[in-house]
CSV table of C-alpha atoms in Angstrom, one decimal:
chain,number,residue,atom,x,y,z
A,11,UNK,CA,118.1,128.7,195.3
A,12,UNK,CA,119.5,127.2,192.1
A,13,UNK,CA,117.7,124.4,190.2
A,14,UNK,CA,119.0,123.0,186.5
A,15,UNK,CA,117.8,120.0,185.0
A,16,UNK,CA,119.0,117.4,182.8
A,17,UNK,CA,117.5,114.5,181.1
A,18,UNK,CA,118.7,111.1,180.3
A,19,UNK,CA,117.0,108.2,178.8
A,20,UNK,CA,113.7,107.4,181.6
A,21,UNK,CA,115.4,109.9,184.0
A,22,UNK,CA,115.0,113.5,184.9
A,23,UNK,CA,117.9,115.2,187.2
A,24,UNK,CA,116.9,117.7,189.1
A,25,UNK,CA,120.3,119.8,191.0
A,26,UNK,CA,119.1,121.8,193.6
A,27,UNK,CA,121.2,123.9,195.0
A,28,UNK,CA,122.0,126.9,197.5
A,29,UNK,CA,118.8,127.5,200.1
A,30,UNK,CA,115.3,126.3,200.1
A,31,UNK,CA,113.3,128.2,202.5
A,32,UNK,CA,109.6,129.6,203.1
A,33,UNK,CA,109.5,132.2,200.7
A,34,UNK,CA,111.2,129.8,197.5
A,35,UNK,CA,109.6,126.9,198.3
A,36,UNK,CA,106.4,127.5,196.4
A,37,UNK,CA,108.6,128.5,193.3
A,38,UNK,CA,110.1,124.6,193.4
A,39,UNK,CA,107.1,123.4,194.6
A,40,UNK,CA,106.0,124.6,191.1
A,41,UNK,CA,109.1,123.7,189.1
A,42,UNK,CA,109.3,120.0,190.8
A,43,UNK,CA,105.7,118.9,190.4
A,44,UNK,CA,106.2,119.9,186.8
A,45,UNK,CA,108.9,118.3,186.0
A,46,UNK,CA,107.3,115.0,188.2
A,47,UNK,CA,104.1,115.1,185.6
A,48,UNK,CA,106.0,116.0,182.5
A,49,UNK,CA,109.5,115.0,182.6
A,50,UNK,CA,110.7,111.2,182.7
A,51,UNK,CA,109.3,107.8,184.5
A,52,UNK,CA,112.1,108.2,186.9
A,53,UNK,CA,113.2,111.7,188.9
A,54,UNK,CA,116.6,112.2,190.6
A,55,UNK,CA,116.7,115.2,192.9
A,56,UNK,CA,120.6,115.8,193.8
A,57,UNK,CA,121.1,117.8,196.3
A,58,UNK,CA,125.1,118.1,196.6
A,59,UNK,CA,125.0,121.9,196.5
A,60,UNK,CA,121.8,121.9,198.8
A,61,UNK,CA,123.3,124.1,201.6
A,62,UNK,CA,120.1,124.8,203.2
A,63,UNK,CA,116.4,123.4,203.7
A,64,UNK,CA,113.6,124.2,206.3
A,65,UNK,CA,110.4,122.6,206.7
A,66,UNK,CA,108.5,124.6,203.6
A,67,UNK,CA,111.2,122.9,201.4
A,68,UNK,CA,110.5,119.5,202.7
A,69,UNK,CA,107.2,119.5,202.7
A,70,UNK,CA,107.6,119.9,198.8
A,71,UNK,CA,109.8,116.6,198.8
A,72,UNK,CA,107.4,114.7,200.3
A,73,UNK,CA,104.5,115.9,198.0
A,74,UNK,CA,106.3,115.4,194.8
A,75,UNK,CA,107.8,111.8,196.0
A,76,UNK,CA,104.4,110.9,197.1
A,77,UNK,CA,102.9,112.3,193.6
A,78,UNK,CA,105.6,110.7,191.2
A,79,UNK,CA,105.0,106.9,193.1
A,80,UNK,CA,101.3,107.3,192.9
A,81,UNK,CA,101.5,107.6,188.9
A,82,UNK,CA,103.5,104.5,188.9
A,83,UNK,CA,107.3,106.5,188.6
A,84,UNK,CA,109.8,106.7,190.8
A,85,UNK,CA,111.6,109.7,193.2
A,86,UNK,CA,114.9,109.6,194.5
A,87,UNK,CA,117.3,112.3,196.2
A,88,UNK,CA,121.1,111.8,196.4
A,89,UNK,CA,124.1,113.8,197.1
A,90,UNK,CA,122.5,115.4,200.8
A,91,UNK,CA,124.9,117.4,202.2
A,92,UNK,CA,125.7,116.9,206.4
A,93,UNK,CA,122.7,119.3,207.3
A,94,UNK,CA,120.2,118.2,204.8
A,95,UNK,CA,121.1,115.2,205.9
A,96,UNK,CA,120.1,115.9,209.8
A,97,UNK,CA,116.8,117.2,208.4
A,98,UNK,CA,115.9,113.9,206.5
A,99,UNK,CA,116.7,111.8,209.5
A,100,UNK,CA,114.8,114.1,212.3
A,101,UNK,CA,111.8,113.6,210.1
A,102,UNK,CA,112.1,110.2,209.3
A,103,UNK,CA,112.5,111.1,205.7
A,104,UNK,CA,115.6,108.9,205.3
A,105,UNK,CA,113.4,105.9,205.9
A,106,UNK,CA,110.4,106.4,203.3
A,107,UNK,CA,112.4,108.3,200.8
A,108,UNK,CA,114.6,106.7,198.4
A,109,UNK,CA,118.0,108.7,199.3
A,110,UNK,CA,121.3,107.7,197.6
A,111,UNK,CA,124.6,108.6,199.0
A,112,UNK,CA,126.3,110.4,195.8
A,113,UNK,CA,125.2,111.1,192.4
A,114,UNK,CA,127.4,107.7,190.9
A,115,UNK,CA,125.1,105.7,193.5
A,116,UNK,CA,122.5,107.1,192.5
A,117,UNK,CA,122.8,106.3,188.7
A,118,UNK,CA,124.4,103.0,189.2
A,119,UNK,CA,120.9,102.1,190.5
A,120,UNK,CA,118.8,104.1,188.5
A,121,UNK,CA,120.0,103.8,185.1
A,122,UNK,CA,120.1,100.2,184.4
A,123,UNK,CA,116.4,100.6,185.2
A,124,UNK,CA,116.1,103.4,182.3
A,125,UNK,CA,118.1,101.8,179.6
A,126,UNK,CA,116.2,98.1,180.4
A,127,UNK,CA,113.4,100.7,179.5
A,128,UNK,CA,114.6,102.4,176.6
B,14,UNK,CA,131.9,130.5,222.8
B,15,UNK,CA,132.5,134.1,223.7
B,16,UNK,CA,129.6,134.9,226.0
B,17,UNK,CA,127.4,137.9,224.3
B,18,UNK,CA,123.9,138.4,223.9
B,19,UNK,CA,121.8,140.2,221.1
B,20,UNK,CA,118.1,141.6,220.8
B,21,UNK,CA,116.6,142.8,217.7
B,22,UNK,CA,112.6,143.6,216.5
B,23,UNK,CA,111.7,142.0,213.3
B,24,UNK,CA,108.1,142.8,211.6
B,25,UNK,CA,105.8,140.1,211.3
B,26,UNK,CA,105.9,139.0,207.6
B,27,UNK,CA,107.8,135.9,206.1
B,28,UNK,CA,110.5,138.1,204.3
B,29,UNK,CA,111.9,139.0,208.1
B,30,UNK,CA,113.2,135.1,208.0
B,31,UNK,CA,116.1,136.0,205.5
B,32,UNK,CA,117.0,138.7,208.0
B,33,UNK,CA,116.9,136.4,210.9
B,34,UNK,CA,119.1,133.6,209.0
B,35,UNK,CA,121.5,136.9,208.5
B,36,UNK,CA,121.5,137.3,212.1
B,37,UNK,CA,122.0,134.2,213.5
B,38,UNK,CA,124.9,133.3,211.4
B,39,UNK,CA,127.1,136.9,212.1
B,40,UNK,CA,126.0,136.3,216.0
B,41,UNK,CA,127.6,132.6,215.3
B,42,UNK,CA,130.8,133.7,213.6
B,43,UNK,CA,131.2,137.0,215.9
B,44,UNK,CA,130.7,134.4,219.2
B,45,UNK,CA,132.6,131.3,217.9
B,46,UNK,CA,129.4,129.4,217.8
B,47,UNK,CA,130.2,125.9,215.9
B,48,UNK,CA,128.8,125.3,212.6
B,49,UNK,CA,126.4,122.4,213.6
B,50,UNK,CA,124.9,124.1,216.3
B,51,UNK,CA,124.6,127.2,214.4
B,52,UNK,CA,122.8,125.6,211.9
B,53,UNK,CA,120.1,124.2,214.2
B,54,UNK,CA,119.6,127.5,216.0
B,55,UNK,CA,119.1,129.1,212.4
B,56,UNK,CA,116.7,126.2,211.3
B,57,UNK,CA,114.5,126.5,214.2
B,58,UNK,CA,114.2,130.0,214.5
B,59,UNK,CA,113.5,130.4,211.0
B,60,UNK,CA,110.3,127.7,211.7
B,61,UNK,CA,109.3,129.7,214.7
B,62,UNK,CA,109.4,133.2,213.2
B,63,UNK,CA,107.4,131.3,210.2
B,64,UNK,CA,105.1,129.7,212.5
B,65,UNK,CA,104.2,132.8,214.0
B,66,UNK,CA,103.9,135.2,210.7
B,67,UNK,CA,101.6,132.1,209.3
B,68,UNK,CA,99.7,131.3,212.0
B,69,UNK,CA,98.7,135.6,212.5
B,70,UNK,CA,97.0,135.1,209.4
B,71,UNK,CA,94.5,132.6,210.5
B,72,UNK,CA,93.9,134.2,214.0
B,73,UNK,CA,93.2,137.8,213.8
B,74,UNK,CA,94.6,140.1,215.4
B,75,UNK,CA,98.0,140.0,214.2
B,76,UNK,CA,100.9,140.3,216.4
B,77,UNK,CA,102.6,144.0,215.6
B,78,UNK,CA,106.1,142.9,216.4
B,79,UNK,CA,108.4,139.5,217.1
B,80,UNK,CA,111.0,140.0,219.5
B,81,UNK,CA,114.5,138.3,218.5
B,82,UNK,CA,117.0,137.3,221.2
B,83,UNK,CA,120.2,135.3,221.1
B,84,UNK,CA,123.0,134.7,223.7
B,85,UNK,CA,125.6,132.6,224.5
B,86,UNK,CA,126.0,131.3,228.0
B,87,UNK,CA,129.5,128.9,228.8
B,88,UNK,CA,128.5,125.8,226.7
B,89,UNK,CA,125.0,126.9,225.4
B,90,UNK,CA,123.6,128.7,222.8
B,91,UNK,CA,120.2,130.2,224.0
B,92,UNK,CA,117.0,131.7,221.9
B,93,UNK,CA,114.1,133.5,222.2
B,94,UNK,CA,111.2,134.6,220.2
B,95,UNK,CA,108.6,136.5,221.1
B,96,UNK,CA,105.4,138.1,219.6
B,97,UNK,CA,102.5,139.9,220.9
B,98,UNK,CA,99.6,137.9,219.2
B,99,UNK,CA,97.1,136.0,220.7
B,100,UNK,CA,98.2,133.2,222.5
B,101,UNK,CA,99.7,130.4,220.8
B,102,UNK,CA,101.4,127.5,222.1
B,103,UNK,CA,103.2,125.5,219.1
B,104,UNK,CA,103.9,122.8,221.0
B,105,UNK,CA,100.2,121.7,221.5
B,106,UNK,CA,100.6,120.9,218.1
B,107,UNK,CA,100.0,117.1,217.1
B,108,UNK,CA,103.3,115.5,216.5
B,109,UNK,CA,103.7,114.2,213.0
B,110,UNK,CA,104.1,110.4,212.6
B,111,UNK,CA,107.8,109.9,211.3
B,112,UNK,CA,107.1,106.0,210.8
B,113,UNK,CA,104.2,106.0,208.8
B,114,UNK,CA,105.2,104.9,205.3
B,115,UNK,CA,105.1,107.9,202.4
B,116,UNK,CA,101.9,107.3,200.9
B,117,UNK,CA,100.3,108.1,204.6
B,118,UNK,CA,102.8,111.0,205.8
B,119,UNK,CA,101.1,114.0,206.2
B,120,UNK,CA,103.1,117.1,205.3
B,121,UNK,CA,102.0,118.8,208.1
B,122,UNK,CA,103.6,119.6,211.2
B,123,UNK,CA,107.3,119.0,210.2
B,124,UNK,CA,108.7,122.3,211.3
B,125,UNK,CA,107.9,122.6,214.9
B,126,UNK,CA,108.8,118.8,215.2
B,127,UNK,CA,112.5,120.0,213.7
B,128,UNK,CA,112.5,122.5,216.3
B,129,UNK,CA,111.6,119.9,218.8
B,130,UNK,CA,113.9,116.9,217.8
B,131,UNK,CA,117.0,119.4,217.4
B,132,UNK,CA,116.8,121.7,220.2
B,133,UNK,CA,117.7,120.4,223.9
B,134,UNK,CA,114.7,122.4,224.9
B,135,UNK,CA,112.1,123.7,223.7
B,136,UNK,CA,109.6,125.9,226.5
B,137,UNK,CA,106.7,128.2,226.1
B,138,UNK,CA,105.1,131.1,228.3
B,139,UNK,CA,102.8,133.3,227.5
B,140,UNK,CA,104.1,136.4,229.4
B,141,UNK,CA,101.2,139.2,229.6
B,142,UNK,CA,100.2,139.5,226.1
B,143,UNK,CA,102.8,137.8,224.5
B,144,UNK,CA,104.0,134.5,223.4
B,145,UNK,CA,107.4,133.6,224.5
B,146,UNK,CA,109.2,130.0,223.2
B,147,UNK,CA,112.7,129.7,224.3
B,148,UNK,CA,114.9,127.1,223.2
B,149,UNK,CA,118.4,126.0,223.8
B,150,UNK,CA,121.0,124.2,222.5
B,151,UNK,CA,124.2,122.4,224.0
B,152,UNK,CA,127.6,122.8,222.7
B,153,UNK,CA,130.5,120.3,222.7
């Protein structure tokens, strides 16, 4: 599992990469609900190098989507490769998560929303 | 598909589902199993050999061994896992509501509905004194 993060005005970027399983899950189950409590109003997971997730690692997407809208912010995901992809829609993900089809759809959206903020 | 079949023991702790994602892909490559299907046999072995580590730790006593077999039959992709625990039937499971909006989605639940939803079928026995799910999957 790889997992950088960038910051631009009201917006943290999360790139999650390689394979999310049981045994890494809890590590960005950590480093997620961090950066949802201290990082900005507005959190972008991309997962475009996201070759792998299994339930332990969705389970985290829910809880942190879930935990940034309660506190008034908002979650996104973008970028989900053909499996990933498969997973969201088996679980109904793709219907109460805000997914984005690329990165550049994602911040056409979401960054009009952080500079009327700034 | 070249027709084959493989059977391996794995021990019964959570670090044995890096091994089995190992397995199933060079079982894929070596019998020309295509990528999607591969990856759905990987993803739902993966939840059952989870299911089964997790759920020996909440129902003593754990199961000694899980039983790991794969095989390729014309147009299918067949697998089995099998433990000697105390019997457990994931599929008695409650199903997880995939309609309820986030706030009221229980995390829960998801990974036997995966194996479920993305299997053609999905069948339990308990053979003896063991636990036996078999699943299978179609190949275009």
């Amino acid at each position: 599992m790889t997992f950088n993060i960038e910051t631009q005005p009201g917006l943290s970027i999360a790139c999650l990469g390689g394979h999310v399983d049981t045994l890494n899950a809890g590590e960005l189950e950590n480093t997620l609900v961090a950066l949802a409590d201290t990082g900005e109003n507005q959190l972008l997971v991309d997962c475009t190098t996201l070759e792998y997730i299994n339930s332990a690692g969705l389970r985290v997407f829910l809880l942190v989507a879930k935990r940034k809208e309660a506190t008034g912010g908002k979650c996104a995901f973008c970028g989900l490769t053909t499996n990933v992809r498969l997973v969201f829609e088996t679980i109904g993900f793709d219907r109460i998560l805000t997914v984005y089809e690329s990165r550049a759809a994602a911040l056409a959206q979401m960054q009009p929303l952080s500079q009327a903020a700034a | 598909m070249r027709p084959g079949n493989l059977s391996t023991r794995l021990n019964v702790n959570l670090g044995e589902t890096v091994l089995v994602g190992k397995i199933v892909r060079e079982f894929g490559q070596w019998h020309g199993i295509p990528e999607d299907a591969l990856f759905v046999v990987n993803l739902s072995l993966d939840e059952l050999v989870t299911n089964i580590v997790t759920h020996s730790q909440k129902q003593p006593p754990p199961p000694k061994e899980i039983v790991l077999r794969l095989s390729t039959v014309k147009d299918e992709v067949r697998a089995e896992v099998e433990d000697d625990g105390c019997a457990f039937n994931p599929l008695t499971m409650p199903v997880p509501d995939v309609d309820a909006p986030l706030h009221e989605r229980d995390p829960g639940g998801l990974g036997i509905h995966l194996v479920r939803s993305l299997m053609d079928s999905v069948n339990y026995q308990r053979v003896g004194t063991r636990n036996r799910l078999t699943i299978s999957k179609k190949v275009a």
